[in-house]
């Protein structure tokens, strides 16, 4: 197996399938259509949404970024969401997070029409994972789904493997634990209050870091027998410039069997999964 698990070869190998599926679905009369709601101009959000649009363009899907003003009223914001939720020309809806402070109390996860929920955040989509879903034909949260796609491509068999996930967010940690458990991994969910974290990570076959603390996981957290695989979901801006994952990549890479880099690792897989979910939503609507 490759030591550095890049997203690019995974996406290159799958993009043709996705493009073909998009074109087949188009013959049903409509091109797959995604509406991304972006409120304000948060720098990270602008980049993420542009990348989502670029990828949709690449596979022949239609993606519109609906740019709403930073100070939009709650009523107008909700009206916009309702408009795309109920428009049957729209197959996918995504509300880019974070929202500005005055809207941040809104539970956006259950605001999007579950049939169009390409993020896979809606309770009814999460429920599919509770019931044992393997993330194939339902709308599954994108980062977990992207990690699974990487495992399939790189020949990482999850069955019986001890996977330690550090993080318990609604977007990554929680759904990831369910999804990998449904693929017969033995999952331990760790978090900021976990005791003896180093012993735990050292005992794992696969470690997935999703806590957002740059370079926290250094060589002390891993064995040095080149048998462990690390997926680094974190992406943080460093005060000195540049970005880093949750892992100290350069310090640990030689002691591991394989590791995803930051950037160009898990991040692009999340965008890929959005496109997969969009086509899934369109297919389900037919
Ligand atoms: N902001 C950062 N990551 C995400 C994501 O996966 N989905 C949405 N909607 N917003 C985000």
mmCIF file of C-alpha atoms and ligand atoms in Angstrom:
data_model
loop_
_atom_site.group_PDB
_atom_site.id
_atom_site.type_symbol
_atom_site.label_atom_id
_atom_site.label_comp_id
_atom_site.label_asym_id
_atom_site.label_seq_id
_atom_site.Cartn_x
_atom_site.Cartn_y
_atom_site.Cartn_z
ATOM 1 C CA UNK A 1 0.000 0.000 0.000
ATOM 2 C CA UNK A 2 1.107 3.577 -0.624
ATOM 3 C CA UNK A 3 2.474 5.352 2.441
ATOM 4 C CA UNK A 4 0.695 8.633 1.699
ATOM 5 C CA UNK A 5 -2.991 8.244 0.986
ATOM 6 C CA UNK A 6 -3.873 11.092 -1.373
ATOM 7 C CA UNK A 7 -7.443 11.777 -2.460
ATOM 8 C CA UNK A 8 -6.533 12.396 -6.098
ATOM 9 C CA UNK A 9 -6.064 8.812 -7.331
ATOM 10 C CA UNK A 10 -9.267 7.799 -5.535
ATOM 11 C CA UNK A 11 -11.246 10.587 -7.171
ATOM 12 C CA UNK A 12 -9.599 10.057 -10.572
ATOM 13 C CA UNK A 13 -10.628 6.410 -10.475
ATOM 14 C CA UNK A 14 -14.237 7.203 -9.506
ATOM 15 C CA UNK A 15 -14.950 10.414 -11.382
ATOM 16 C CA UNK A 16 -15.680 8.653 -14.650
ATOM 17 C CA UNK A 17 -18.371 6.509 -12.990
ATOM 18 C CA UNK A 18 -19.919 9.606 -11.442
ATOM 19 C CA UNK A 19 -19.858 11.528 -14.748
ATOM 20 C CA UNK A 20 -21.514 8.595 -16.499
ATOM 21 C CA UNK A 21 -24.195 8.320 -13.816
ATOM 22 C CA UNK A 22 -24.824 12.068 -14.058
ATOM 23 C CA UNK A 23 -25.279 11.828 -17.799
ATOM 24 C CA UNK A 24 -27.611 8.803 -17.477
ATOM 25 C CA UNK A 25 -29.738 10.632 -14.924
ATOM 26 C CA UNK A 26 -29.829 13.657 -17.209
ATOM 27 C CA UNK A 27 -31.611 11.517 -19.780
ATOM 28 C CA UNK A 28 -34.495 11.354 -17.292
ATOM 29 C CA UNK A 29 -35.094 14.970 -18.272
ATOM 30 C CA UNK A 30 -33.195 17.023 -15.712
ATOM 31 C CA UNK A 31 -29.575 17.667 -14.983
ATOM 32 C CA UNK A 32 -28.652 17.018 -11.339
ATOM 33 C CA UNK A 33 -29.098 20.360 -9.593
ATOM 34 C CA UNK A 34 -27.539 21.445 -6.319
ATOM 35 C CA UNK A 35 -28.258 24.699 -4.480
ATOM 36 C CA UNK A 36 -25.640 25.759 -1.978
ATOM 37 C CA UNK A 37 -26.759 28.463 0.421
ATOM 38 C CA UNK A 38 -23.899 30.668 1.510
ATOM 39 C CA UNK A 39 -24.587 33.431 4.020
ATOM 40 C CA UNK A 40 -21.897 36.101 4.232
ATOM 41 C CA UNK A 41 -18.312 35.851 3.060
ATOM 42 C CA UNK A 42 -16.457 33.660 5.540
ATOM 43 C CA UNK A 43 -13.165 32.981 3.767
ATOM 44 C CA UNK A 44 -13.145 29.216 4.371
ATOM 45 C CA UNK A 45 -16.795 28.867 3.370
ATOM 46 C CA UNK A 46 -16.262 30.761 0.117
ATOM 47 C CA UNK A 47 -13.402 28.399 -0.797
ATOM 48 C CA UNK A 48 -15.361 25.260 0.170
ATOM 49 C CA UNK A 49 -18.462 26.282 -1.763
ATOM 50 C CA UNK A 50 -16.427 27.213 -4.852
ATOM 51 C CA UNK A 51 -14.735 23.809 -4.700
ATOM 52 C CA UNK A 52 -18.112 22.086 -4.495
ATOM 53 C CA UNK A 53 -19.295 24.004 -7.541
ATOM 54 C CA UNK A 54 -16.105 23.202 -9.451
ATOM 55 C CA UNK A 55 -16.519 19.497 -8.793
ATOM 56 C CA UNK A 56 -20.177 19.541 -9.860
ATOM 57 C CA UNK A 57 -19.132 21.273 -13.095
ATOM 58 C CA UNK A 58 -16.544 18.555 -13.645
ATOM 59 C CA UNK A 59 -19.112 15.744 -13.573
ATOM 60 C CA UNK A 60 -21.744 17.671 -15.550
ATOM 61 C CA UNK A 61 -24.030 18.571 -12.642
ATOM 62 C CA UNK A 62 -25.468 22.027 -12.055
ATOM 63 C CA UNK A 63 -24.493 23.841 -8.877
ATOM 64 C CA UNK A 64 -25.622 27.325 -7.946
ATOM 65 C CA UNK A 65 -24.137 29.120 -4.964
ATOM 66 C CA UNK A 66 -26.938 31.255 -3.564
ATOM 67 C CA UNK A 67 -25.082 34.114 -1.917
ATOM 68 C CA UNK A 68 -27.053 35.769 0.847
ATOM 69 C CA UNK A 69 -26.066 38.910 2.645
ATOM 70 C CA UNK A 70 -24.275 38.582 6.007
ATOM 71 C CA UNK A 71 -27.102 40.494 7.712
ATOM 72 C CA UNK A 72 -30.056 38.707 6.098
ATOM 73 C CA UNK A 73 -33.023 38.404 8.470
ATOM 74 C CA UNK A 74 -33.938 35.017 9.884
ATOM 75 C CA UNK A 75 -37.303 35.214 8.116
ATOM 76 C CA UNK A 76 -35.723 35.816 4.712
ATOM 77 C CA UNK A 77 -33.126 33.110 5.272
ATOM 78 C CA UNK A 78 -35.805 30.553 6.184
ATOM 79 C CA UNK A 79 -37.886 31.616 3.181
ATOM 80 C CA UNK A 80 -34.928 30.987 0.881
ATOM 81 C CA UNK A 81 -34.344 27.534 2.342
ATOM 82 C CA UNK A 82 -38.033 26.746 1.974
ATOM 83 C CA UNK A 83 -37.965 27.870 -1.643
ATOM 84 C CA UNK A 84 -35.206 25.425 -2.642
ATOM 85 C CA UNK A 85 -36.595 22.687 -0.378
ATOM 86 C CA UNK A 86 -39.887 22.721 -2.246
ATOM 87 C CA UNK A 87 -38.658 23.365 -5.797
ATOM 88 C CA UNK A 88 -38.869 20.041 -7.621
ATOM 89 C CA UNK A 89 -36.245 21.165 -10.136
ATOM 90 C CA UNK A 90 -33.725 21.037 -7.273
ATOM 91 C CA UNK A 91 -32.283 17.686 -6.191
ATOM 92 C CA UNK A 92 -29.787 18.749 -3.551
ATOM 93 C CA UNK A 93 -29.669 21.511 -0.934
ATOM 94 C CA UNK A 94 -26.732 22.384 1.293
ATOM 95 C CA UNK A 95 -26.469 25.174 3.845
ATOM 96 C CA UNK A 96 -22.810 26.054 4.208
ATOM 97 C CA UNK A 97 -21.702 26.313 7.821
ATOM 98 C CA UNK A 98 -20.912 28.253 9.894
ATOM 99 C CA UNK A 99 -23.788 30.700 9.713
ATOM 100 C CA UNK A 100 -23.361 34.273 11.008
ATOM 101 C CA UNK A 101 -23.939 34.688 14.749
ATOM 102 C CA UNK A 102 -27.507 35.992 14.511
ATOM 103 C CA UNK A 103 -28.557 32.794 12.685
ATOM 104 C CA UNK A 104 -26.350 30.314 14.499
ATOM 105 C CA UNK A 105 -29.131 29.220 16.895
ATOM 106 C CA UNK A 106 -31.001 27.634 13.965
ATOM 107 C CA UNK A 107 -30.741 23.844 13.770
ATOM 108 C CA UNK A 108 -29.889 23.665 10.071
ATOM 109 C CA UNK A 109 -29.436 19.907 10.195
ATOM 110 C CA UNK A 110 -33.174 19.348 10.206
ATOM 111 C CA UNK A 111 -34.031 22.382 8.111
ATOM 112 C CA UNK A 112 -33.062 20.902 4.764
ATOM 113 C CA UNK A 113 -35.572 18.621 3.049
ATOM 114 C CA UNK A 114 -34.232 15.153 4.015
ATOM 115 C CA UNK A 115 -34.656 13.909 0.444
ATOM 116 C CA UNK A 116 -32.312 16.703 -0.742
ATOM 117 C CA UNK A 117 -29.939 16.638 2.218
ATOM 118 C CA UNK A 118 -26.620 16.082 0.418
ATOM 119 C CA UNK A 119 -24.747 16.737 3.676
ATOM 120 C CA UNK A 120 -26.544 13.745 5.207
ATOM 121 C CA UNK A 121 -27.085 15.665 8.462
ATOM 122 C CA UNK A 122 -30.870 15.277 8.783
ATOM 123 C CA UNK A 123 -32.056 13.038 11.642
ATOM 124 C CA UNK A 124 -33.861 10.751 9.236
ATOM 125 C CA UNK A 125 -30.666 10.237 7.215
ATOM 126 C CA UNK A 126 -28.586 9.682 10.356
ATOM 127 C CA UNK A 127 -31.227 7.116 11.385
ATOM 128 C CA UNK A 128 -30.211 5.009 8.368
ATOM 129 C CA UNK A 129 -26.808 4.603 10.016
ATOM 130 C CA UNK A 130 -28.394 3.687 13.343
ATOM 131 C CA UNK A 131 -30.276 0.952 11.548
ATOM 132 C CA UNK A 132 -27.101 -0.529 10.091
ATOM 133 C CA UNK A 133 -26.805 1.348 6.768
ATOM 134 C CA UNK A 134 -23.544 0.861 4.939
ATOM 135 C CA UNK A 135 -23.623 4.294 3.300
ATOM 136 C CA UNK A 136 -24.377 3.011 -0.173
ATOM 137 C CA UNK A 137 -27.888 4.011 -1.175
ATOM 138 C CA UNK A 138 -28.850 6.627 1.371
ATOM 139 C CA UNK A 139 -27.624 10.174 1.988
ATOM 140 C CA UNK A 140 -24.641 9.578 4.250
ATOM 141 C CA UNK A 141 -22.557 12.314 5.930
ATOM 142 C CA UNK A 142 -19.850 13.273 3.472
ATOM 143 C CA UNK A 143 -16.604 13.012 5.431
ATOM 144 C CA UNK A 144 -17.394 9.539 6.840
ATOM 145 C CA UNK A 145 -18.487 8.411 3.388
ATOM 146 C CA UNK A 146 -15.298 9.839 1.853
ATOM 147 C CA UNK A 147 -13.128 7.931 4.344
ATOM 148 C CA UNK A 148 -14.975 4.734 3.455
ATOM 149 C CA UNK A 149 -14.386 5.395 -0.252
ATOM 150 C CA UNK A 150 -10.669 5.830 0.486
ATOM 151 C CA UNK A 151 -10.592 2.541 2.428
ATOM 152 C CA UNK A 152 -12.180 0.733 -0.513
ATOM 153 C CA UNK A 153 -9.747 2.235 -3.015
ATOM 154 C CA UNK A 154 -6.607 1.603 -0.962
ATOM 155 C CA UNK A 155 -7.685 -1.927 -0.011
ATOM 156 C CA UNK A 156 -8.088 -1.193 3.699
ATOM 157 C CA UNK A 157 -10.285 -3.973 5.072
ATOM 158 C CA UNK A 158 -12.219 -2.703 8.091
ATOM 159 C CA UNK A 159 -13.570 -6.026 9.273
ATOM 160 C CA UNK A 160 -12.434 -6.778 12.818
ATOM 161 C CA UNK A 161 -10.042 -3.831 12.828
ATOM 162 C CA UNK A 162 -9.793 -1.710 15.941
ATOM 163 C CA UNK A 163 -10.550 1.839 14.836
ATOM 164 C CA UNK A 164 -10.016 4.688 17.302
ATOM 165 C CA UNK A 165 -11.856 7.870 16.335
ATOM 166 C CA UNK A 166 -10.875 11.041 18.164
ATOM 167 C CA UNK A 167 -13.846 13.379 17.902
ATOM 168 C CA UNK A 168 -17.595 13.070 18.448
ATOM 169 C CA UNK A 169 -19.067 15.802 16.259
ATOM 170 C CA UNK A 170 -22.374 15.434 14.497
ATOM 171 C CA UNK A 171 -20.651 15.957 11.133
ATOM 172 C CA UNK A 172 -17.728 13.540 11.470
ATOM 173 C CA UNK A 173 -17.083 11.588 14.681
ATOM 174 C CA UNK A 174 -20.548 10.252 15.519
ATOM 175 C CA UNK A 175 -21.689 9.183 12.036
ATOM 176 C CA UNK A 176 -18.213 7.824 11.269
ATOM 177 C CA UNK A 177 -18.344 5.548 14.334
ATOM 178 C CA UNK A 178 -21.708 4.176 13.198
ATOM 179 C CA UNK A 179 -20.682 3.755 9.567
ATOM 180 C CA UNK A 180 -17.418 1.939 10.291
ATOM 181 C CA UNK A 181 -19.156 -0.223 12.901
ATOM 182 C CA UNK A 182 -21.656 -1.195 10.205
ATOM 183 C CA UNK A 183 -18.645 -2.305 8.151
ATOM 184 C CA UNK A 184 -17.621 -4.608 11.024
ATOM 185 C CA UNK A 185 -14.850 -2.473 12.490
ATOM 186 C CA UNK A 186 -14.511 -2.453 16.270
ATOM 187 C CA UNK A 187 -14.832 1.229 17.030
ATOM 188 C CA UNK A 188 -13.664 3.187 20.058
ATOM 189 C CA UNK A 189 -14.852 6.770 20.204
ATOM 190 C CA UNK A 190 -12.415 9.036 22.037
ATOM 191 C CA UNK A 191 -12.748 12.750 22.776
ATOM 192 C CA UNK A 192 -11.229 15.599 24.772
ATOM 193 C CA UNK A 193 -12.043 13.955 28.114
ATOM 194 C CA UNK A 194 -10.719 10.499 27.247
ATOM 195 C CA UNK A 195 -8.099 9.213 29.688
ATOM 196 C CA UNK A 196 -4.929 7.473 28.534
ATOM 197 C CA UNK A 197 -5.447 8.569 24.952
ATOM 198 C CA UNK A 198 -1.883 7.631 23.972
ATOM 199 C CA UNK A 199 -2.332 4.032 25.128
ATOM 200 C CA UNK A 200 -5.594 3.892 23.227
ATOM 201 C CA UNK A 201 -4.188 5.208 19.956
ATOM 202 C CA UNK A 202 -1.149 2.947 20.306
ATOM 203 C CA UNK A 203 -3.434 -0.063 20.617
ATOM 204 C CA UNK A 204 -5.423 0.749 17.439
ATOM 205 C CA UNK A 205 -5.109 -0.600 13.908
ATOM 206 C CA UNK A 206 -6.600 2.555 12.403
ATOM 207 C CA UNK A 207 -6.707 6.018 13.995
ATOM 208 C CA UNK A 208 -8.972 8.782 12.722
ATOM 209 C CA UNK A 209 -8.269 12.219 14.149
ATOM 210 C CA UNK A 210 -11.070 14.782 13.942
ATOM 211 C CA UNK A 211 -10.567 17.186 16.805
ATOM 212 C CA UNK A 212 -9.295 20.375 15.130
ATOM 213 C CA UNK A 213 -6.143 20.828 17.228
ATOM 214 C CA UNK A 214 -3.258 21.347 14.810
ATOM 215 C CA UNK A 215 -0.338 18.883 15.079
ATOM 216 C CA UNK A 216 -1.617 17.463 18.399
ATOM 217 C CA UNK A 217 -0.866 13.873 17.449
ATOM 218 C CA UNK A 218 2.901 13.512 17.458
ATOM 219 C CA UNK A 219 5.121 10.434 17.514
ATOM 220 C CA UNK A 220 4.199 9.621 21.137
ATOM 221 C CA UNK A 221 0.676 8.643 20.085
ATOM 222 C CA UNK A 222 1.640 5.846 17.703
ATOM 223 C CA UNK A 223 3.594 2.617 17.636
ATOM 224 C CA UNK A 224 6.721 2.704 15.532
ATOM 225 C CA UNK A 225 6.284 -0.647 13.784
ATOM 226 C CA UNK A 226 4.760 0.766 10.603
ATOM 227 C CA UNK A 227 1.551 -1.174 11.113
ATOM 228 C CA UNK A 228 -0.948 1.596 11.869
ATOM 229 C CA UNK A 229 -3.013 3.656 9.414
ATOM 230 C CA UNK A 230 -4.011 7.254 10.150
ATOM 231 C CA UNK A 231 -6.776 9.349 8.601
ATOM 232 C CA UNK A 232 -6.372 13.005 9.523
ATOM 233 C CA UNK A 233 -9.650 14.897 9.180
ATOM 234 C CA UNK A 234 -8.451 18.078 10.904
ATOM 235 C CA UNK A 235 -7.683 21.203 8.953
ATOM 236 C CA UNK A 236 -6.543 24.284 10.838
ATOM 237 C CA UNK A 237 -4.971 27.553 9.856
ATOM 238 C CA UNK A 238 -1.636 28.097 11.585
ATOM 239 C CA UNK A 239 -0.873 31.497 13.137
ATOM 240 C CA UNK A 240 2.425 31.527 11.234
ATOM 241 C CA UNK A 241 0.568 30.884 7.959
ATOM 242 C CA UNK A 242 -0.280 27.688 6.120
ATOM 243 C CA UNK A 243 -2.548 24.886 7.247
ATOM 244 C CA UNK A 244 -2.051 21.721 9.266
ATOM 245 C CA UNK A 245 -4.033 18.650 10.227
ATOM 246 C CA UNK A 246 -4.512 17.218 13.709
ATOM 247 C CA UNK A 247 -1.367 15.133 13.197
ATOM 248 C CA UNK A 248 2.261 16.146 13.059
ATOM 249 C CA UNK A 249 2.562 14.593 9.608
ATOM 250 C CA UNK A 250 6.313 14.906 9.100
ATOM 251 C CA UNK A 251 7.156 13.619 12.560
ATOM 252 C CA UNK A 252 4.942 10.507 12.419
ATOM 253 C CA UNK A 253 4.780 9.389 8.805
ATOM 254 C CA UNK A 254 7.786 7.059 8.941
ATOM 255 C CA UNK A 255 6.527 5.131 11.942
ATOM 256 C CA UNK A 256 3.147 4.399 10.294
ATOM 257 C CA UNK A 257 1.977 2.062 7.576
ATOM 258 C CA UNK A 258 0.037 4.868 5.888
ATOM 259 C CA UNK A 259 -1.367 8.340 6.517
ATOM 260 C CA UNK A 260 -3.578 10.870 4.739
ATOM 261 C CA UNK A 261 -1.884 14.243 4.197
ATOM 262 C CA UNK A 262 -3.404 17.672 4.933
ATOM 263 C CA UNK A 263 -4.244 19.190 2.512
ATOM 264 C CA UNK A 264 -5.045 16.745 -0.347
ATOM 265 C CA UNK A 265 -6.171 13.891 1.897
ATOM 266 C CA UNK A 266 -9.613 13.538 3.421
ATOM 267 C CA UNK A 267 -10.754 17.089 2.501
ATOM 268 C CA UNK A 268 -11.329 16.551 -1.237
ATOM 269 C CA UNK A 269 -13.117 13.273 -0.469
ATOM 270 C CA UNK A 270 -15.789 15.231 1.402
ATOM 271 C CA UNK A 271 -16.525 17.237 -1.739
ATOM 272 C CA UNK A 272 -16.563 14.064 -3.810
ATOM 273 C CA UNK A 273 -19.163 12.583 -1.429
ATOM 274 C CA UNK A 274 -21.366 15.679 -1.812
ATOM 275 C CA UNK A 275 -21.507 14.976 -5.555
ATOM 276 C CA UNK A 276 -22.225 11.280 -4.926
ATOM 277 C CA UNK A 277 -25.057 12.220 -2.563
ATOM 278 C CA UNK A 278 -26.452 14.684 -5.107
ATOM 279 C CA UNK A 279 -26.771 11.956 -7.733
ATOM 280 C CA UNK A 280 -28.167 9.591 -5.104
ATOM 281 C CA UNK A 281 -30.807 12.187 -4.193
ATOM 282 C CA UNK A 282 -31.739 12.641 -7.843
ATOM 283 C CA UNK A 283 -31.912 8.892 -8.404
ATOM 284 C CA UNK A 284 -34.110 8.439 -5.323
ATOM 285 C CA UNK A 285 -36.438 11.173 -6.593
ATOM 286 C CA UNK A 286 -37.168 9.340 -9.825
HETATM 287 N N1 LIG B 1 -18.669 23.714 6.799
HETATM 288 C C1 LIG B 1 -17.561 22.977 7.029
HETATM 289 N N2 LIG B 1 -17.769 21.679 6.667
HETATM 290 C C2 LIG B 1 -19.028 21.610 6.221
HETATM 291 C C3 LIG B 1 -19.819 20.537 5.703
HETATM 292 O O1 LIG B 1 -19.394 19.386 5.586
HETATM 293 N N3 LIG B 1 -21.094 20.873 5.330
HETATM 294 C C4 LIG B 1 -21.595 22.132 5.455
HETATM 295 N N4 LIG B 1 -22.853 22.346 5.072
HETATM 296 N N5 LIG B 1 -20.877 23.136 5.922
HETATM 297 C C5 LIG B 1 -19.597 22.875 6.305
#
